[in-house]
Amino acid sequence: MTALARLRDELGEAVDTTAESLEAARADRSGHRSPGRPLAVVHARSVDDVQRTLRIASATGTGVVVRGAGTGLAGGANAGPGEIVLSTALMNRLVEVRPDDLLAVVEPGILNADLNARLAEHGVWWAPDPASRDISTVGGNIATGAGGLLCAKYGVVRDAVLGVDLVLADGRMLRLGHRTVKGVTGLDLTSLVIGSEGRLGVVVGATLKLRRLVKGDACTITASFSAVGAAASAASSVTAAGIQPAIMELMDARSLRAVHDLLGLAAPPAGTVQLTVRTDGPAAREDAGRIAAVLTANGGDVTMTEDPVEGERLLSIRRSVHPALAALGTTLIEDVAVPRSAMPAMFEEIARIERVHGLQIPTVAHAGDGNLHPNFIFEGEEVPESIWAAADELFRAAIRLGGTLTGEHGVGELKSRWLAEELGDDQWELQRRITRVFDPQGILNRGKVFADA
Amino acid sequence: MTALARLRDELGEAVDTTAESLEAARADRSGHRSPGRPLAVVHARSVDDVQRTLRIASATGTGVVVRGAGTGLAGGANAGPGEIVLSTALMNRLVEVRPDDLLAVVEPGILNADLNARLAEHGVWWAPDPASRDISTVGGNIATGAGGLLCAKYGVVRDAVLGVDLVLADGRMLRLGHRTVKGVTGLDLTSLVIGSEGRLGVVVGATLKLRRLVKGDACTITASFSAVGAAASAASSVTAAGIQPAIMELMDARSLRAVHDLLGLAAPPAGTVQLTVRTDGPAAREDAGRIAAVLTANGGDVTMTEDPVEGERLLSIRRSVHPALAALGTTLIEDVAVPRSAMPAMFEEIARIERVHGLQIPTVAHAGDGNLHPNFIFEGEEVPESIWAAADELFRAAIRLGGTLTGEHGVGELKSRWLAEELGDDQWELQRRITRVFDPQGILNRGKVFADA
């Protein structure tokens, strides 16, 4: 029996081969698309469904691509010809909330924002805050090791997961990690799974580390600058002054202009760059005052509000960057990160690459943690080689400055050719061999992360 | 040429075979000792020394035990016959401090307290705070995934390391991790190395994630209770009330009495159990007031001080527990952790085990994170089997309550026989195979963590 026949035999209506579903599984939100339609989409509703699917895949040597909401930005969940798509989107239960132990147990398909809406009733929250939180799943957040806007103060996914239930390629399930905040029994496989982009196994459950909701009113600051270097320096100065904002976002002139166009706001003065900063917690107002002083001293034109509605309006300008750029063409969203002090230098590199390649690279940055999203905009579905050439220079510049080619989106398909350059050949090979311990046949997310493996 | 001859040939005076050094390398602070003296101690002064030693060990198939200050509590650095001890204690430089990027680069032999004394000049600190911080190395902290008193608020070692330089068994060096706070290129081998207890490679450098020094005055609270269950419930209530103390330590009646004896203080009323709580940061006073109210409502007799000298005096009582117990005999310090809400139940289990086995088990707990240190006291050097039988019940009780057999000390030699019970056989075997990817011959810390491997 073929893999597809066996899937239908064992999983019945969970197996979906409609053209629409197969077509949708070819692409994520990276603007990249696989060469053709996969074999089938399995809509798993239980751990047992996942295990059955993987046993069939193992027995038949069929490739499997695990998929949540498909909101990735690196092609990590794109499925191609001959592959089974294993969707965990329907496994979306909130299994347990323990405010007293500050933990929750979830299935992987739950949306980040839905989870937090439900946790709020208990006075707690899960801190990872990717910009996609309304549409991305916790399982996908774990698979990519997602970040977001709040990381500098509240950490990334890696800091917020206590344990993971993982189904291996052969169908066995492992319970990794702990329900305790401390625990050092053996190797930390939970951390190894976080950010492993589907290469080690299928996350079918997670024990999340929660925080209490932050008390007090937040303050929101915007500061306008006449040059991106000045804004980046000002942001670095805030960190260097020892103040920790909850959010500190930088929009360069091209991004800011695009958002104003999209939202129908008056165009900002030419060349205006904007920082949007939020403080929270018991010292929110005092911190905001100190940040405003640092930004003013660095040449910023500062406004500040404690009004939550106005604060949300100011932040919504930042959150509109991706739709605003998408309105201009197909976007390739890059994701380099550098040490915070190197942000001004990274912006200089971006300006140089723009000049050399004759491109515009609108850039936003999580300025509190040195994570920049330079955006390339082009026509059509395929990233042109001329843009990859510019991206290549971008990655090398970030690595040269002590940084990395991906801060939070992952390697996926789109950046796998640069991975060995950052890791070194020895580490690349060691990592590839570790994946083989988990998945000896190499059926899980083939060709992702490790290009030729 | 023998391994020893080759070491002498290549490393000259770094090779130490004095009886005193060999004898010292047989034991850590666990009260456990290897069956005999190792071959030699190599006092490495550079990465090159480490690489040469490992190449010789690999070529000759000689076992290697890496050692820092030897303050471990699980026998993880105990070296036996035929083994090379590779000491990184002399590699103790603070290589770089970047307050603006909140990072420091260190060699592994630097003492935790020395590091923090030097970082304080820059207004920053490294949060991991094991009780042994005055005498334990950062490399050892990383190898064990150490915790300490401040973890509930400020995290464990795992939360405070950005990257690690690792020399493999064959002498190759890998640079793992990032200088950025975000970074998701490939598998997170930095996290895998943290807590790997010397099985994957030798940590020769680390990039640490720093915090700003906490501003404002700390408040210190002590609360006396007439029963350990009441004190544990009170501590759980503090966490459940959503207040986050920096420190919350519980001393049971036997521990408290032993400390009072050691320090020559008046004996506390019979059966008195004590909580010591510290708050810090901008809301220190407000938090302390709320905690005092919770403790009082739970039957505690509360005193509070903002005087730093008196605060330190009160905390020094907690810090004197280990010397106080050591004065009573040889101690086996256990290290179970349970979800915070299960602390009262765990104390009931300890009382039950005391009754059943006719033992006294003085216990202290990091009550803010559910990590308990039950202490067994005995005569002589070897842990009696009767005590292991009681410890066995203790571990099983912790696992049954959703906990783990080691919160922060590690598995080492002493707990390896229980590891598979917690991990399950499948995960145990997978972890063992991962160590073989790093160290195919299995020369590093043989027999530690994974008992028969």
PDB file of C-alpha atoms in Angstrom, chain A residues 20-254:
ATOM      1  CA  GLU A  20      -6.884  24.106  -1.936  1.00  0.00           C
ATOM      2  CA  SER A  21      -5.286  22.543   1.161  1.00  0.00           C
ATOM      3  CA  LEU A  22      -2.354  21.107  -0.766  1.00  0.00           C
ATOM      4  CA  GLU A  23      -1.746  24.415  -2.466  1.00  0.00           C
ATOM      5  CA  ALA A  24      -1.900  26.340   0.811  1.00  0.00           C
ATOM      6  CA  ALA A  25       0.683  24.018   2.366  1.00  0.00           C
ATOM      7  CA  ARG A  26       3.268  24.957  -0.258  1.00  0.00           C
ATOM      8  CA  ALA A  27       3.915  28.353   1.282  1.00  0.00           C
ATOM      9  CA  ASP A  28       4.233  30.209   4.557  1.00  0.00           C
ATOM     10  CA  ARG A  29       4.341  34.019   4.909  1.00  0.00           C
ATOM     11  CA  SER A  30       7.919  34.304   3.694  1.00  0.00           C
ATOM     12  CA  GLY A  31       6.927  34.936   0.100  1.00  0.00           C
ATOM     13  CA  HIS A  32       8.600  31.631  -0.800  1.00  0.00           C
ATOM     14  CA  ARG A  33       6.794  28.588  -2.213  1.00  0.00           C
ATOM     15  CA  SER A  34       7.741  24.919  -2.646  1.00  0.00           C
ATOM     16  CA  PRO A  35       8.164  23.529  -6.190  1.00  0.00           C
ATOM     17  CA  GLY A  36       4.855  21.642  -6.105  1.00  0.00           C
ATOM     18  CA  ARG A  37       1.966  20.265  -4.081  1.00  0.00           C
ATOM     19  CA  PRO A  38       2.546  17.773  -1.266  1.00  0.00           C
ATOM     20  CA  LEU A  39       0.960  14.336  -1.043  1.00  0.00           C
ATOM     21  CA  ALA A  40      -1.640  15.077   1.628  1.00  0.00           C
ATOM     22  CA  VAL A  41      -2.425  17.177   4.662  1.00  0.00           C
ATOM     23  CA  VAL A  42      -3.184  15.236   7.857  1.00  0.00           C
ATOM     24  CA  HIS A  43      -5.241  17.298  10.310  1.00  0.00           C
ATOM     25  CA  ALA A  44      -4.192  15.632  13.551  1.00  0.00           C
ATOM     26  CA  ARG A  45      -6.651  15.863  16.445  1.00  0.00           C
ATOM     27  CA  SER A  46      -4.693  13.860  18.997  1.00  0.00           C
ATOM     28  CA  VAL A  47      -1.258  12.603  19.945  1.00  0.00           C
ATOM     29  CA  ASP A  48      -2.374   9.254  18.603  1.00  0.00           C
ATOM     30  CA  ASP A  49      -3.055  10.783  15.166  1.00  0.00           C
ATOM     31  CA  VAL A  50       0.449  12.241  15.168  1.00  0.00           C
ATOM     32  CA  GLN A  51       1.995   8.925  16.174  1.00  0.00           C
ATOM     33  CA  ARG A  52       0.092   6.973  13.524  1.00  0.00           C
ATOM     34  CA  THR A  53       1.072   9.424  10.818  1.00  0.00           C
ATOM     35  CA  LEU A  54       4.731   9.256  11.770  1.00  0.00           C
ATOM     36  CA  ARG A  55       4.739   5.457  11.931  1.00  0.00           C
ATOM     37  CA  ILE A  56       3.376   5.327   8.395  1.00  0.00           C
ATOM     38  CA  ALA A  57       5.877   7.930   7.228  1.00  0.00           C
ATOM     39  CA  SER A  58       8.745   6.010   8.833  1.00  0.00           C
ATOM     40  CA  ALA A  59       7.639   2.694   7.413  1.00  0.00           C
ATOM     41  CA  THR A  60       7.387   4.143   3.920  1.00  0.00           C
ATOM     42  CA  GLY A  61      10.324   6.560   4.129  1.00  0.00           C
ATOM     43  CA  THR A  62       8.020   9.466   3.333  1.00  0.00           C
ATOM     44  CA  GLY A  63       9.034  13.010   4.209  1.00  0.00           C
ATOM     45  CA  VAL A  64       6.927  14.890   6.766  1.00  0.00           C
ATOM     46  CA  VAL A  65       6.525  18.640   7.148  1.00  0.00           C
ATOM     47  CA  VAL A  66       4.913  19.738  10.416  1.00  0.00           C
ATOM     48  CA  ARG A  67       2.727  22.788  10.163  1.00  0.00           C
ATOM     49  CA  GLY A  68       0.864  25.005  12.581  1.00  0.00           C
ATOM     50  CA  ALA A  69      -0.709  28.196  11.266  1.00  0.00           C
ATOM     51  CA  GLY A  70       1.790  28.611   8.438  1.00  0.00           C
ATOM     52  CA  THR A  71       2.851  32.088   9.535  1.00  0.00           C
ATOM     53  CA  GLY A  72       6.591  31.391   9.399  1.00  0.00           C
ATOM     54  CA  LEU A  73       8.920  33.757   7.587  1.00  0.00           C
ATOM     55  CA  ALA A  74      11.728  31.400   6.577  1.00  0.00           C
ATOM     56  CA  GLY A  75       9.963  28.702   4.566  1.00  0.00           C
ATOM     57  CA  GLY A  76      10.342  26.203   7.400  1.00  0.00           C
ATOM     58  CA  ALA A  77       6.815  24.807   7.015  1.00  0.00           C
ATOM     59  CA  ASN A  78       6.633  24.795   3.218  1.00  0.00           C
ATOM     60  CA  ALA A  79       5.805  21.321   1.903  1.00  0.00           C
ATOM     61  CA  GLY A  80       6.677  19.958  -1.522  1.00  0.00           C
ATOM     62  CA  PRO A  81       6.034  16.981  -3.789  1.00  0.00           C
ATOM     63  CA  GLY A  82       5.914  13.584  -2.122  1.00  0.00           C
ATOM     64  CA  GLU A  83       5.693  14.991   1.399  1.00  0.00           C
ATOM     65  CA  ILE A  84       3.057  14.511   4.071  1.00  0.00           C
ATOM     66  CA  VAL A  85       1.950  17.704   5.789  1.00  0.00           C
ATOM     67  CA  LEU A  86       1.214  17.006   9.441  1.00  0.00           C
ATOM     68  CA  SER A  87      -0.915  19.851  10.752  1.00  0.00           C
ATOM     69  CA  THR A  88      -1.271  20.302  14.508  1.00  0.00           C
ATOM     70  CA  ALA A  89      -3.538  23.345  14.104  1.00  0.00           C
ATOM     71  CA  LEU A  90      -6.587  21.481  15.421  1.00  0.00           C
ATOM     72  CA  MET A  91      -4.751  20.336  18.547  1.00  0.00           C
ATOM     73  CA  ASN A  92      -5.424  23.662  20.216  1.00  0.00           C
ATOM     74  CA  ARG A  93      -6.623  22.961  23.751  1.00  0.00           C
ATOM     75  CA  LEU A  94      -5.532  24.808  26.845  1.00  0.00           C
ATOM     76  CA  VAL A  95      -5.149  21.690  28.980  1.00  0.00           C
ATOM     77  CA  GLU A  96      -4.272  23.145  32.376  1.00  0.00           C
ATOM     78  CA  VAL A  97      -3.626  26.505  34.029  1.00  0.00           C
ATOM     79  CA  ARG A  98      -1.928  26.702  37.411  1.00  0.00           C
ATOM     80  CA  PRO A  99      -1.600  30.346  38.462  1.00  0.00           C
ATOM     81  CA  ASP A 100      -0.156  29.196  41.816  1.00  0.00           C
ATOM     82  CA  ASP A 101       2.658  27.342  40.054  1.00  0.00           C
ATOM     83  CA  LEU A 102       2.866  29.888  37.233  1.00  0.00           C
ATOM     84  CA  LEU A 103       2.527  27.223  34.571  1.00  0.00           C
ATOM     85  CA  ALA A 104       0.132  26.182  31.829  1.00  0.00           C
ATOM     86  CA  VAL A 105      -0.053  23.016  29.753  1.00  0.00           C
ATOM     87  CA  VAL A 106      -1.160  23.498  26.145  1.00  0.00           C
ATOM     88  CA  GLU A 107      -1.527  21.684  22.889  1.00  0.00           C
ATOM     89  CA  PRO A 108       0.632  23.050  20.066  1.00  0.00           C
ATOM     90  CA  GLY A 109      -2.105  24.500  17.862  1.00  0.00           C
ATOM     91  CA  ILE A 110      -3.367  27.107  20.309  1.00  0.00           C
ATOM     92  CA  LEU A 111      -2.889  30.650  19.011  1.00  0.00           C
ATOM     93  CA  ASN A 112      -0.595  32.825  21.089  1.00  0.00           C
ATOM     94  CA  ALA A 113      -3.203  35.603  21.452  1.00  0.00           C
ATOM     95  CA  ASP A 114      -6.010  33.155  22.311  1.00  0.00           C
ATOM     96  CA  LEU A 115      -3.829  31.619  24.986  1.00  0.00           C
ATOM     97  CA  ASN A 116      -3.108  34.991  26.521  1.00  0.00           C
ATOM     98  CA  ALA A 117      -6.756  36.038  26.434  1.00  0.00           C
ATOM     99  CA  ARG A 118      -7.614  32.931  28.429  1.00  0.00           C
ATOM    100  CA  LEU A 119      -4.667  33.252  30.800  1.00  0.00           C
ATOM    101  CA  ALA A 120      -5.622  36.850  31.580  1.00  0.00           C
ATOM    102  CA  GLU A 121      -8.716  35.554  33.384  1.00  0.00           C
ATOM    103  CA  HIS A 122      -6.287  33.959  35.841  1.00  0.00           C
ATOM    104  CA  GLY A 123      -4.094  37.059  36.211  1.00  0.00           C
ATOM    105  CA  VAL A 124      -1.171  35.524  34.317  1.00  0.00           C
ATOM    106  CA  TRP A 125       0.360  35.669  30.827  1.00  0.00           C
ATOM    107  CA  TRP A 126       2.871  33.937  28.572  1.00  0.00           C
ATOM    108  CA  ALA A 127       5.451  36.567  27.670  1.00  0.00           C
ATOM    109  CA  PRO A 128       6.587  35.635  24.117  1.00  0.00           C
ATOM    110  CA  ASP A 129       5.043  38.252  21.892  1.00  0.00           C
ATOM    111  CA  PRO A 130       5.840  37.732  18.202  1.00  0.00           C
ATOM    112  CA  ALA A 131       4.327  40.405  15.952  1.00  0.00           C
ATOM    113  CA  SER A 132       2.254  37.525  14.507  1.00  0.00           C
ATOM    114  CA  ARG A 133       0.762  36.613  17.872  1.00  0.00           C
ATOM    115  CA  ASP A 134      -2.836  36.954  16.684  1.00  0.00           C
ATOM    116  CA  ILE A 135      -2.303  34.331  13.999  1.00  0.00           C
ATOM    117  CA  SER A 136       0.665  32.199  15.065  1.00  0.00           C
ATOM    118  CA  THR A 137       0.533  29.045  17.193  1.00  0.00           C
ATOM    119  CA  VAL A 138       2.429  28.294  20.378  1.00  0.00           C
ATOM    120  CA  GLY A 139       3.793  25.167  18.661  1.00  0.00           C
ATOM    121  CA  GLY A 140       5.166  27.323  15.868  1.00  0.00           C
ATOM    122  CA  ASN A 141       6.538  29.795  18.407  1.00  0.00           C
ATOM    123  CA  ILE A 142       8.405  26.885  20.022  1.00  0.00           C
ATOM    124  CA  ALA A 143       9.588  25.409  16.724  1.00  0.00           C
ATOM    125  CA  THR A 144      11.153  28.695  15.664  1.00  0.00           C
ATOM    126  CA  GLY A 145      12.253  29.911  19.098  1.00  0.00           C
ATOM    127  CA  ALA A 146      10.192  33.025  18.431  1.00  0.00           C
ATOM    128  CA  GLY A 147      10.869  36.447  19.849  1.00  0.00           C
ATOM    129  CA  GLY A 148       8.812  39.600  19.451  1.00  0.00           C
ATOM    130  CA  LEU A 149       8.486  43.100  20.797  1.00  0.00           C
ATOM    131  CA  LEU A 150       8.781  42.445  24.539  1.00  0.00           C
ATOM    132  CA  CYS A 151      11.904  40.264  24.566  1.00  0.00           C
ATOM    133  CA  ALA A 152      14.455  42.676  25.939  1.00  0.00           C
ATOM    134  CA  LYS A 153      12.484  42.923  29.169  1.00  0.00           C
ATOM    135  CA  TYR A 154      10.462  39.696  29.274  1.00  0.00           C
ATOM    136  CA  GLY A 155      12.555  37.169  27.343  1.00  0.00           C
ATOM    137  CA  VAL A 156      12.069  34.942  24.319  1.00  0.00           C
ATOM    138  CA  VAL A 157      10.349  31.555  23.949  1.00  0.00           C
ATOM    139  CA  ARG A 158      13.467  29.819  25.211  1.00  0.00           C
ATOM    140  CA  ASP A 159      12.980  31.545  28.561  1.00  0.00           C
ATOM    141  CA  ALA A 160       9.321  30.613  28.825  1.00  0.00           C
ATOM    142  CA  VAL A 161       9.015  26.855  28.248  1.00  0.00           C
ATOM    143  CA  LEU A 162       9.493  24.291  31.036  1.00  0.00           C
ATOM    144  CA  GLY A 163       8.824  21.132  29.065  1.00  0.00           C
ATOM    145  CA  VAL A 164       7.793  19.728  25.720  1.00  0.00           C
ATOM    146  CA  ASP A 165       6.119  16.477  24.690  1.00  0.00           C
ATOM    147  CA  LEU A 166       7.822  15.333  21.524  1.00  0.00           C
ATOM    148  CA  VAL A 167       6.825  12.583  19.115  1.00  0.00           C
ATOM    149  CA  LEU A 168       9.873  11.187  17.343  1.00  0.00           C
ATOM    150  CA  ALA A 169       9.978  10.276  13.653  1.00  0.00           C
ATOM    151  CA  ASP A 170       9.372   6.625  14.555  1.00  0.00           C
ATOM    152  CA  GLY A 171       6.214   7.483  16.523  1.00  0.00           C
ATOM    153  CA  ARG A 172       7.549   7.147  20.079  1.00  0.00           C
ATOM    154  CA  MET A 173       6.674   9.972  22.463  1.00  0.00           C
ATOM    155  CA  LEU A 174       9.154  11.550  24.867  1.00  0.00           C
ATOM    156  CA  ARG A 175       8.244  13.827  27.764  1.00  0.00           C
ATOM    157  CA  LEU A 176      11.043  16.371  27.983  1.00  0.00           C
ATOM    158  CA  GLY A 177      11.629  18.878  30.751  1.00  0.00           C
ATOM    159  CA  HIS A 178       9.890  19.551  34.024  1.00  0.00           C
ATOM    160  CA  ARG A 179       6.919  21.087  35.780  1.00  0.00           C
ATOM    161  CA  THR A 180       9.377  22.722  38.165  1.00  0.00           C
ATOM    162  CA  VAL A 181      11.229  25.969  37.575  1.00  0.00           C
ATOM    163  CA  LYS A 182      14.500  24.287  38.429  1.00  0.00           C
ATOM    164  CA  GLY A 183      15.561  20.895  37.092  1.00  0.00           C
ATOM    165  CA  VAL A 184      18.882  19.549  35.809  1.00  0.00           C
ATOM    166  CA  THR A 185      18.349  15.841  35.190  1.00  0.00           C
ATOM    167  CA  GLY A 186      20.488  14.940  32.197  1.00  0.00           C
ATOM    168  CA  LEU A 187      20.734  16.966  29.006  1.00  0.00           C
ATOM    169  CA  ASP A 188      18.335  19.855  28.479  1.00  0.00           C
ATOM    170  CA  LEU A 189      16.463  18.458  25.495  1.00  0.00           C
ATOM    171  CA  THR A 190      13.610  20.933  25.998  1.00  0.00           C
ATOM    172  CA  SER A 191      15.949  23.781  25.070  1.00  0.00           C
ATOM    173  CA  LEU A 192      17.325  21.738  22.192  1.00  0.00           C
ATOM    174  CA  VAL A 193      13.833  21.323  20.738  1.00  0.00           C
ATOM    175  CA  ILE A 194      13.060  25.049  21.036  1.00  0.00           C
ATOM    176  CA  GLY A 195      14.095  26.594  17.733  1.00  0.00           C
ATOM    177  CA  SER A 196      14.833  23.227  16.096  1.00  0.00           C
ATOM    178  CA  GLU A 197      12.352  24.031  13.311  1.00  0.00           C
ATOM    179  CA  GLY A 198      10.734  20.628  13.052  1.00  0.00           C
ATOM    180  CA  ARG A 199      13.940  18.659  12.530  1.00  0.00           C
ATOM    181  CA  LEU A 200      13.924  16.709  15.822  1.00  0.00           C
ATOM    182  CA  GLY A 201      10.321  15.672  16.281  1.00  0.00           C
ATOM    183  CA  VAL A 202       6.747  16.888  16.499  1.00  0.00           C
ATOM    184  CA  VAL A 203       5.794  19.043  19.483  1.00  0.00           C
ATOM    185  CA  VAL A 204       2.432  17.707  20.676  1.00  0.00           C
ATOM    186  CA  GLY A 205       2.276  19.463  24.034  1.00  0.00           C
ATOM    187  CA  ALA A 206       4.118  22.061  26.066  1.00  0.00           C
ATOM    188  CA  THR A 207       4.381  23.137  29.674  1.00  0.00           C
ATOM    189  CA  LEU A 208       4.741  26.907  29.646  1.00  0.00           C
ATOM    190  CA  LYS A 209       6.307  29.168  32.244  1.00  0.00           C
ATOM    191  CA  LEU A 210       3.945  32.028  33.002  1.00  0.00           C
ATOM    192  CA  ARG A 211       4.281  35.471  34.543  1.00  0.00           C
ATOM    193  CA  ARG A 212       1.886  37.491  36.636  1.00  0.00           C
ATOM    194  CA  LEU A 213       0.161  40.242  34.687  1.00  0.00           C
ATOM    195  CA  VAL A 214       2.174  43.433  35.044  1.00  0.00           C
ATOM    196  CA  LYS A 215       0.502  45.964  37.308  1.00  0.00           C
ATOM    197  CA  GLY A 216       0.187  49.675  36.868  1.00  0.00           C
ATOM    198  CA  ASP A 217      -0.273  51.927  33.858  1.00  0.00           C
ATOM    199  CA  ALA A 218       2.059  51.763  30.917  1.00  0.00           C
ATOM    200  CA  CYS A 219       3.602  54.894  29.402  1.00  0.00           C
ATOM    201  CA  THR A 220       4.184  55.246  25.676  1.00  0.00           C
ATOM    202  CA  ILE A 221       6.771  57.554  24.146  1.00  0.00           C
ATOM    203  CA  THR A 222       7.460  58.432  20.541  1.00  0.00           C
ATOM    204  CA  ALA A 223      10.583  60.267  19.477  1.00  0.00           C
ATOM    205  CA  SER A 224      11.332  61.573  15.989  1.00  0.00           C
ATOM    206  CA  PHE A 225      14.845  61.876  14.635  1.00  0.00           C
ATOM    207  CA  SER A 226      16.199  63.280  11.407  1.00  0.00           C
ATOM    208  CA  ALA A 227      18.545  60.350  10.745  1.00  0.00           C
ATOM    209  CA  VAL A 228      18.482  56.638  11.443  1.00  0.00           C
ATOM    210  CA  GLY A 229      21.957  56.668  12.973  1.00  0.00           C
ATOM    211  CA  ALA A 230      20.827  59.205  15.568  1.00  0.00           C
ATOM    212  CA  ALA A 231      17.765  57.106  16.442  1.00  0.00           C
ATOM    213  CA  ALA A 232      19.827  53.926  16.749  1.00  0.00           C
ATOM    214  CA  SER A 233      22.388  55.700  18.934  1.00  0.00           C
ATOM    215  CA  ALA A 234      19.601  57.081  21.088  1.00  0.00           C
ATOM    216  CA  ALA A 235      18.145  53.571  21.539  1.00  0.00           C
ATOM    217  CA  SER A 236      21.575  52.193  22.452  1.00  0.00           C
ATOM    218  CA  SER A 237      21.943  55.047  24.934  1.00  0.00           C
ATOM    219  CA  VAL A 238      18.685  54.071  26.648  1.00  0.00           C
ATOM    220  CA  THR A 239      19.988  50.540  27.217  1.00  0.00           C
ATOM    221  CA  ALA A 240      23.412  51.829  28.211  1.00  0.00           C
ATOM    222  CA  ALA A 241      21.771  54.162  30.747  1.00  0.00           C
ATOM    223  CA  GLY A 242      20.436  51.113  32.532  1.00  0.00           C
ATOM    224  CA  ILE A 243      16.754  51.666  31.859  1.00  0.00           C
ATOM    225  CA  GLN A 244      14.734  48.683  30.658  1.00  0.00           C
ATOM    226  CA  PRO A 245      11.709  49.580  28.536  1.00  0.00           C
ATOM    227  CA  ALA A 246       9.135  46.877  27.822  1.00  0.00           C
ATOM    228  CA  ILE A 247       9.122  47.808  24.135  1.00  0.00           C
ATOM    229  CA  MET A 248      11.547  49.924  22.093  1.00  0.00           C
ATOM    230  CA  GLU A 249      10.892  49.861  18.365  1.00  0.00           C
ATOM    231  CA  LEU A 250      12.662  51.766  15.605  1.00  0.00           C
ATOM    232  CA  MET A 251      11.057  52.561  12.242  1.00  0.00           C
ATOM    233  CA  ASP A 252      13.340  53.982   9.578  1.00  0.00           C
ATOM    234  CA  ALA A 253      12.161  56.748   7.246  1.00  0.00           C
ATOM    235  CA  ARG A 254      10.975  54.422   4.464  1.00  0.00           C
TER     236      ARG A 254
END
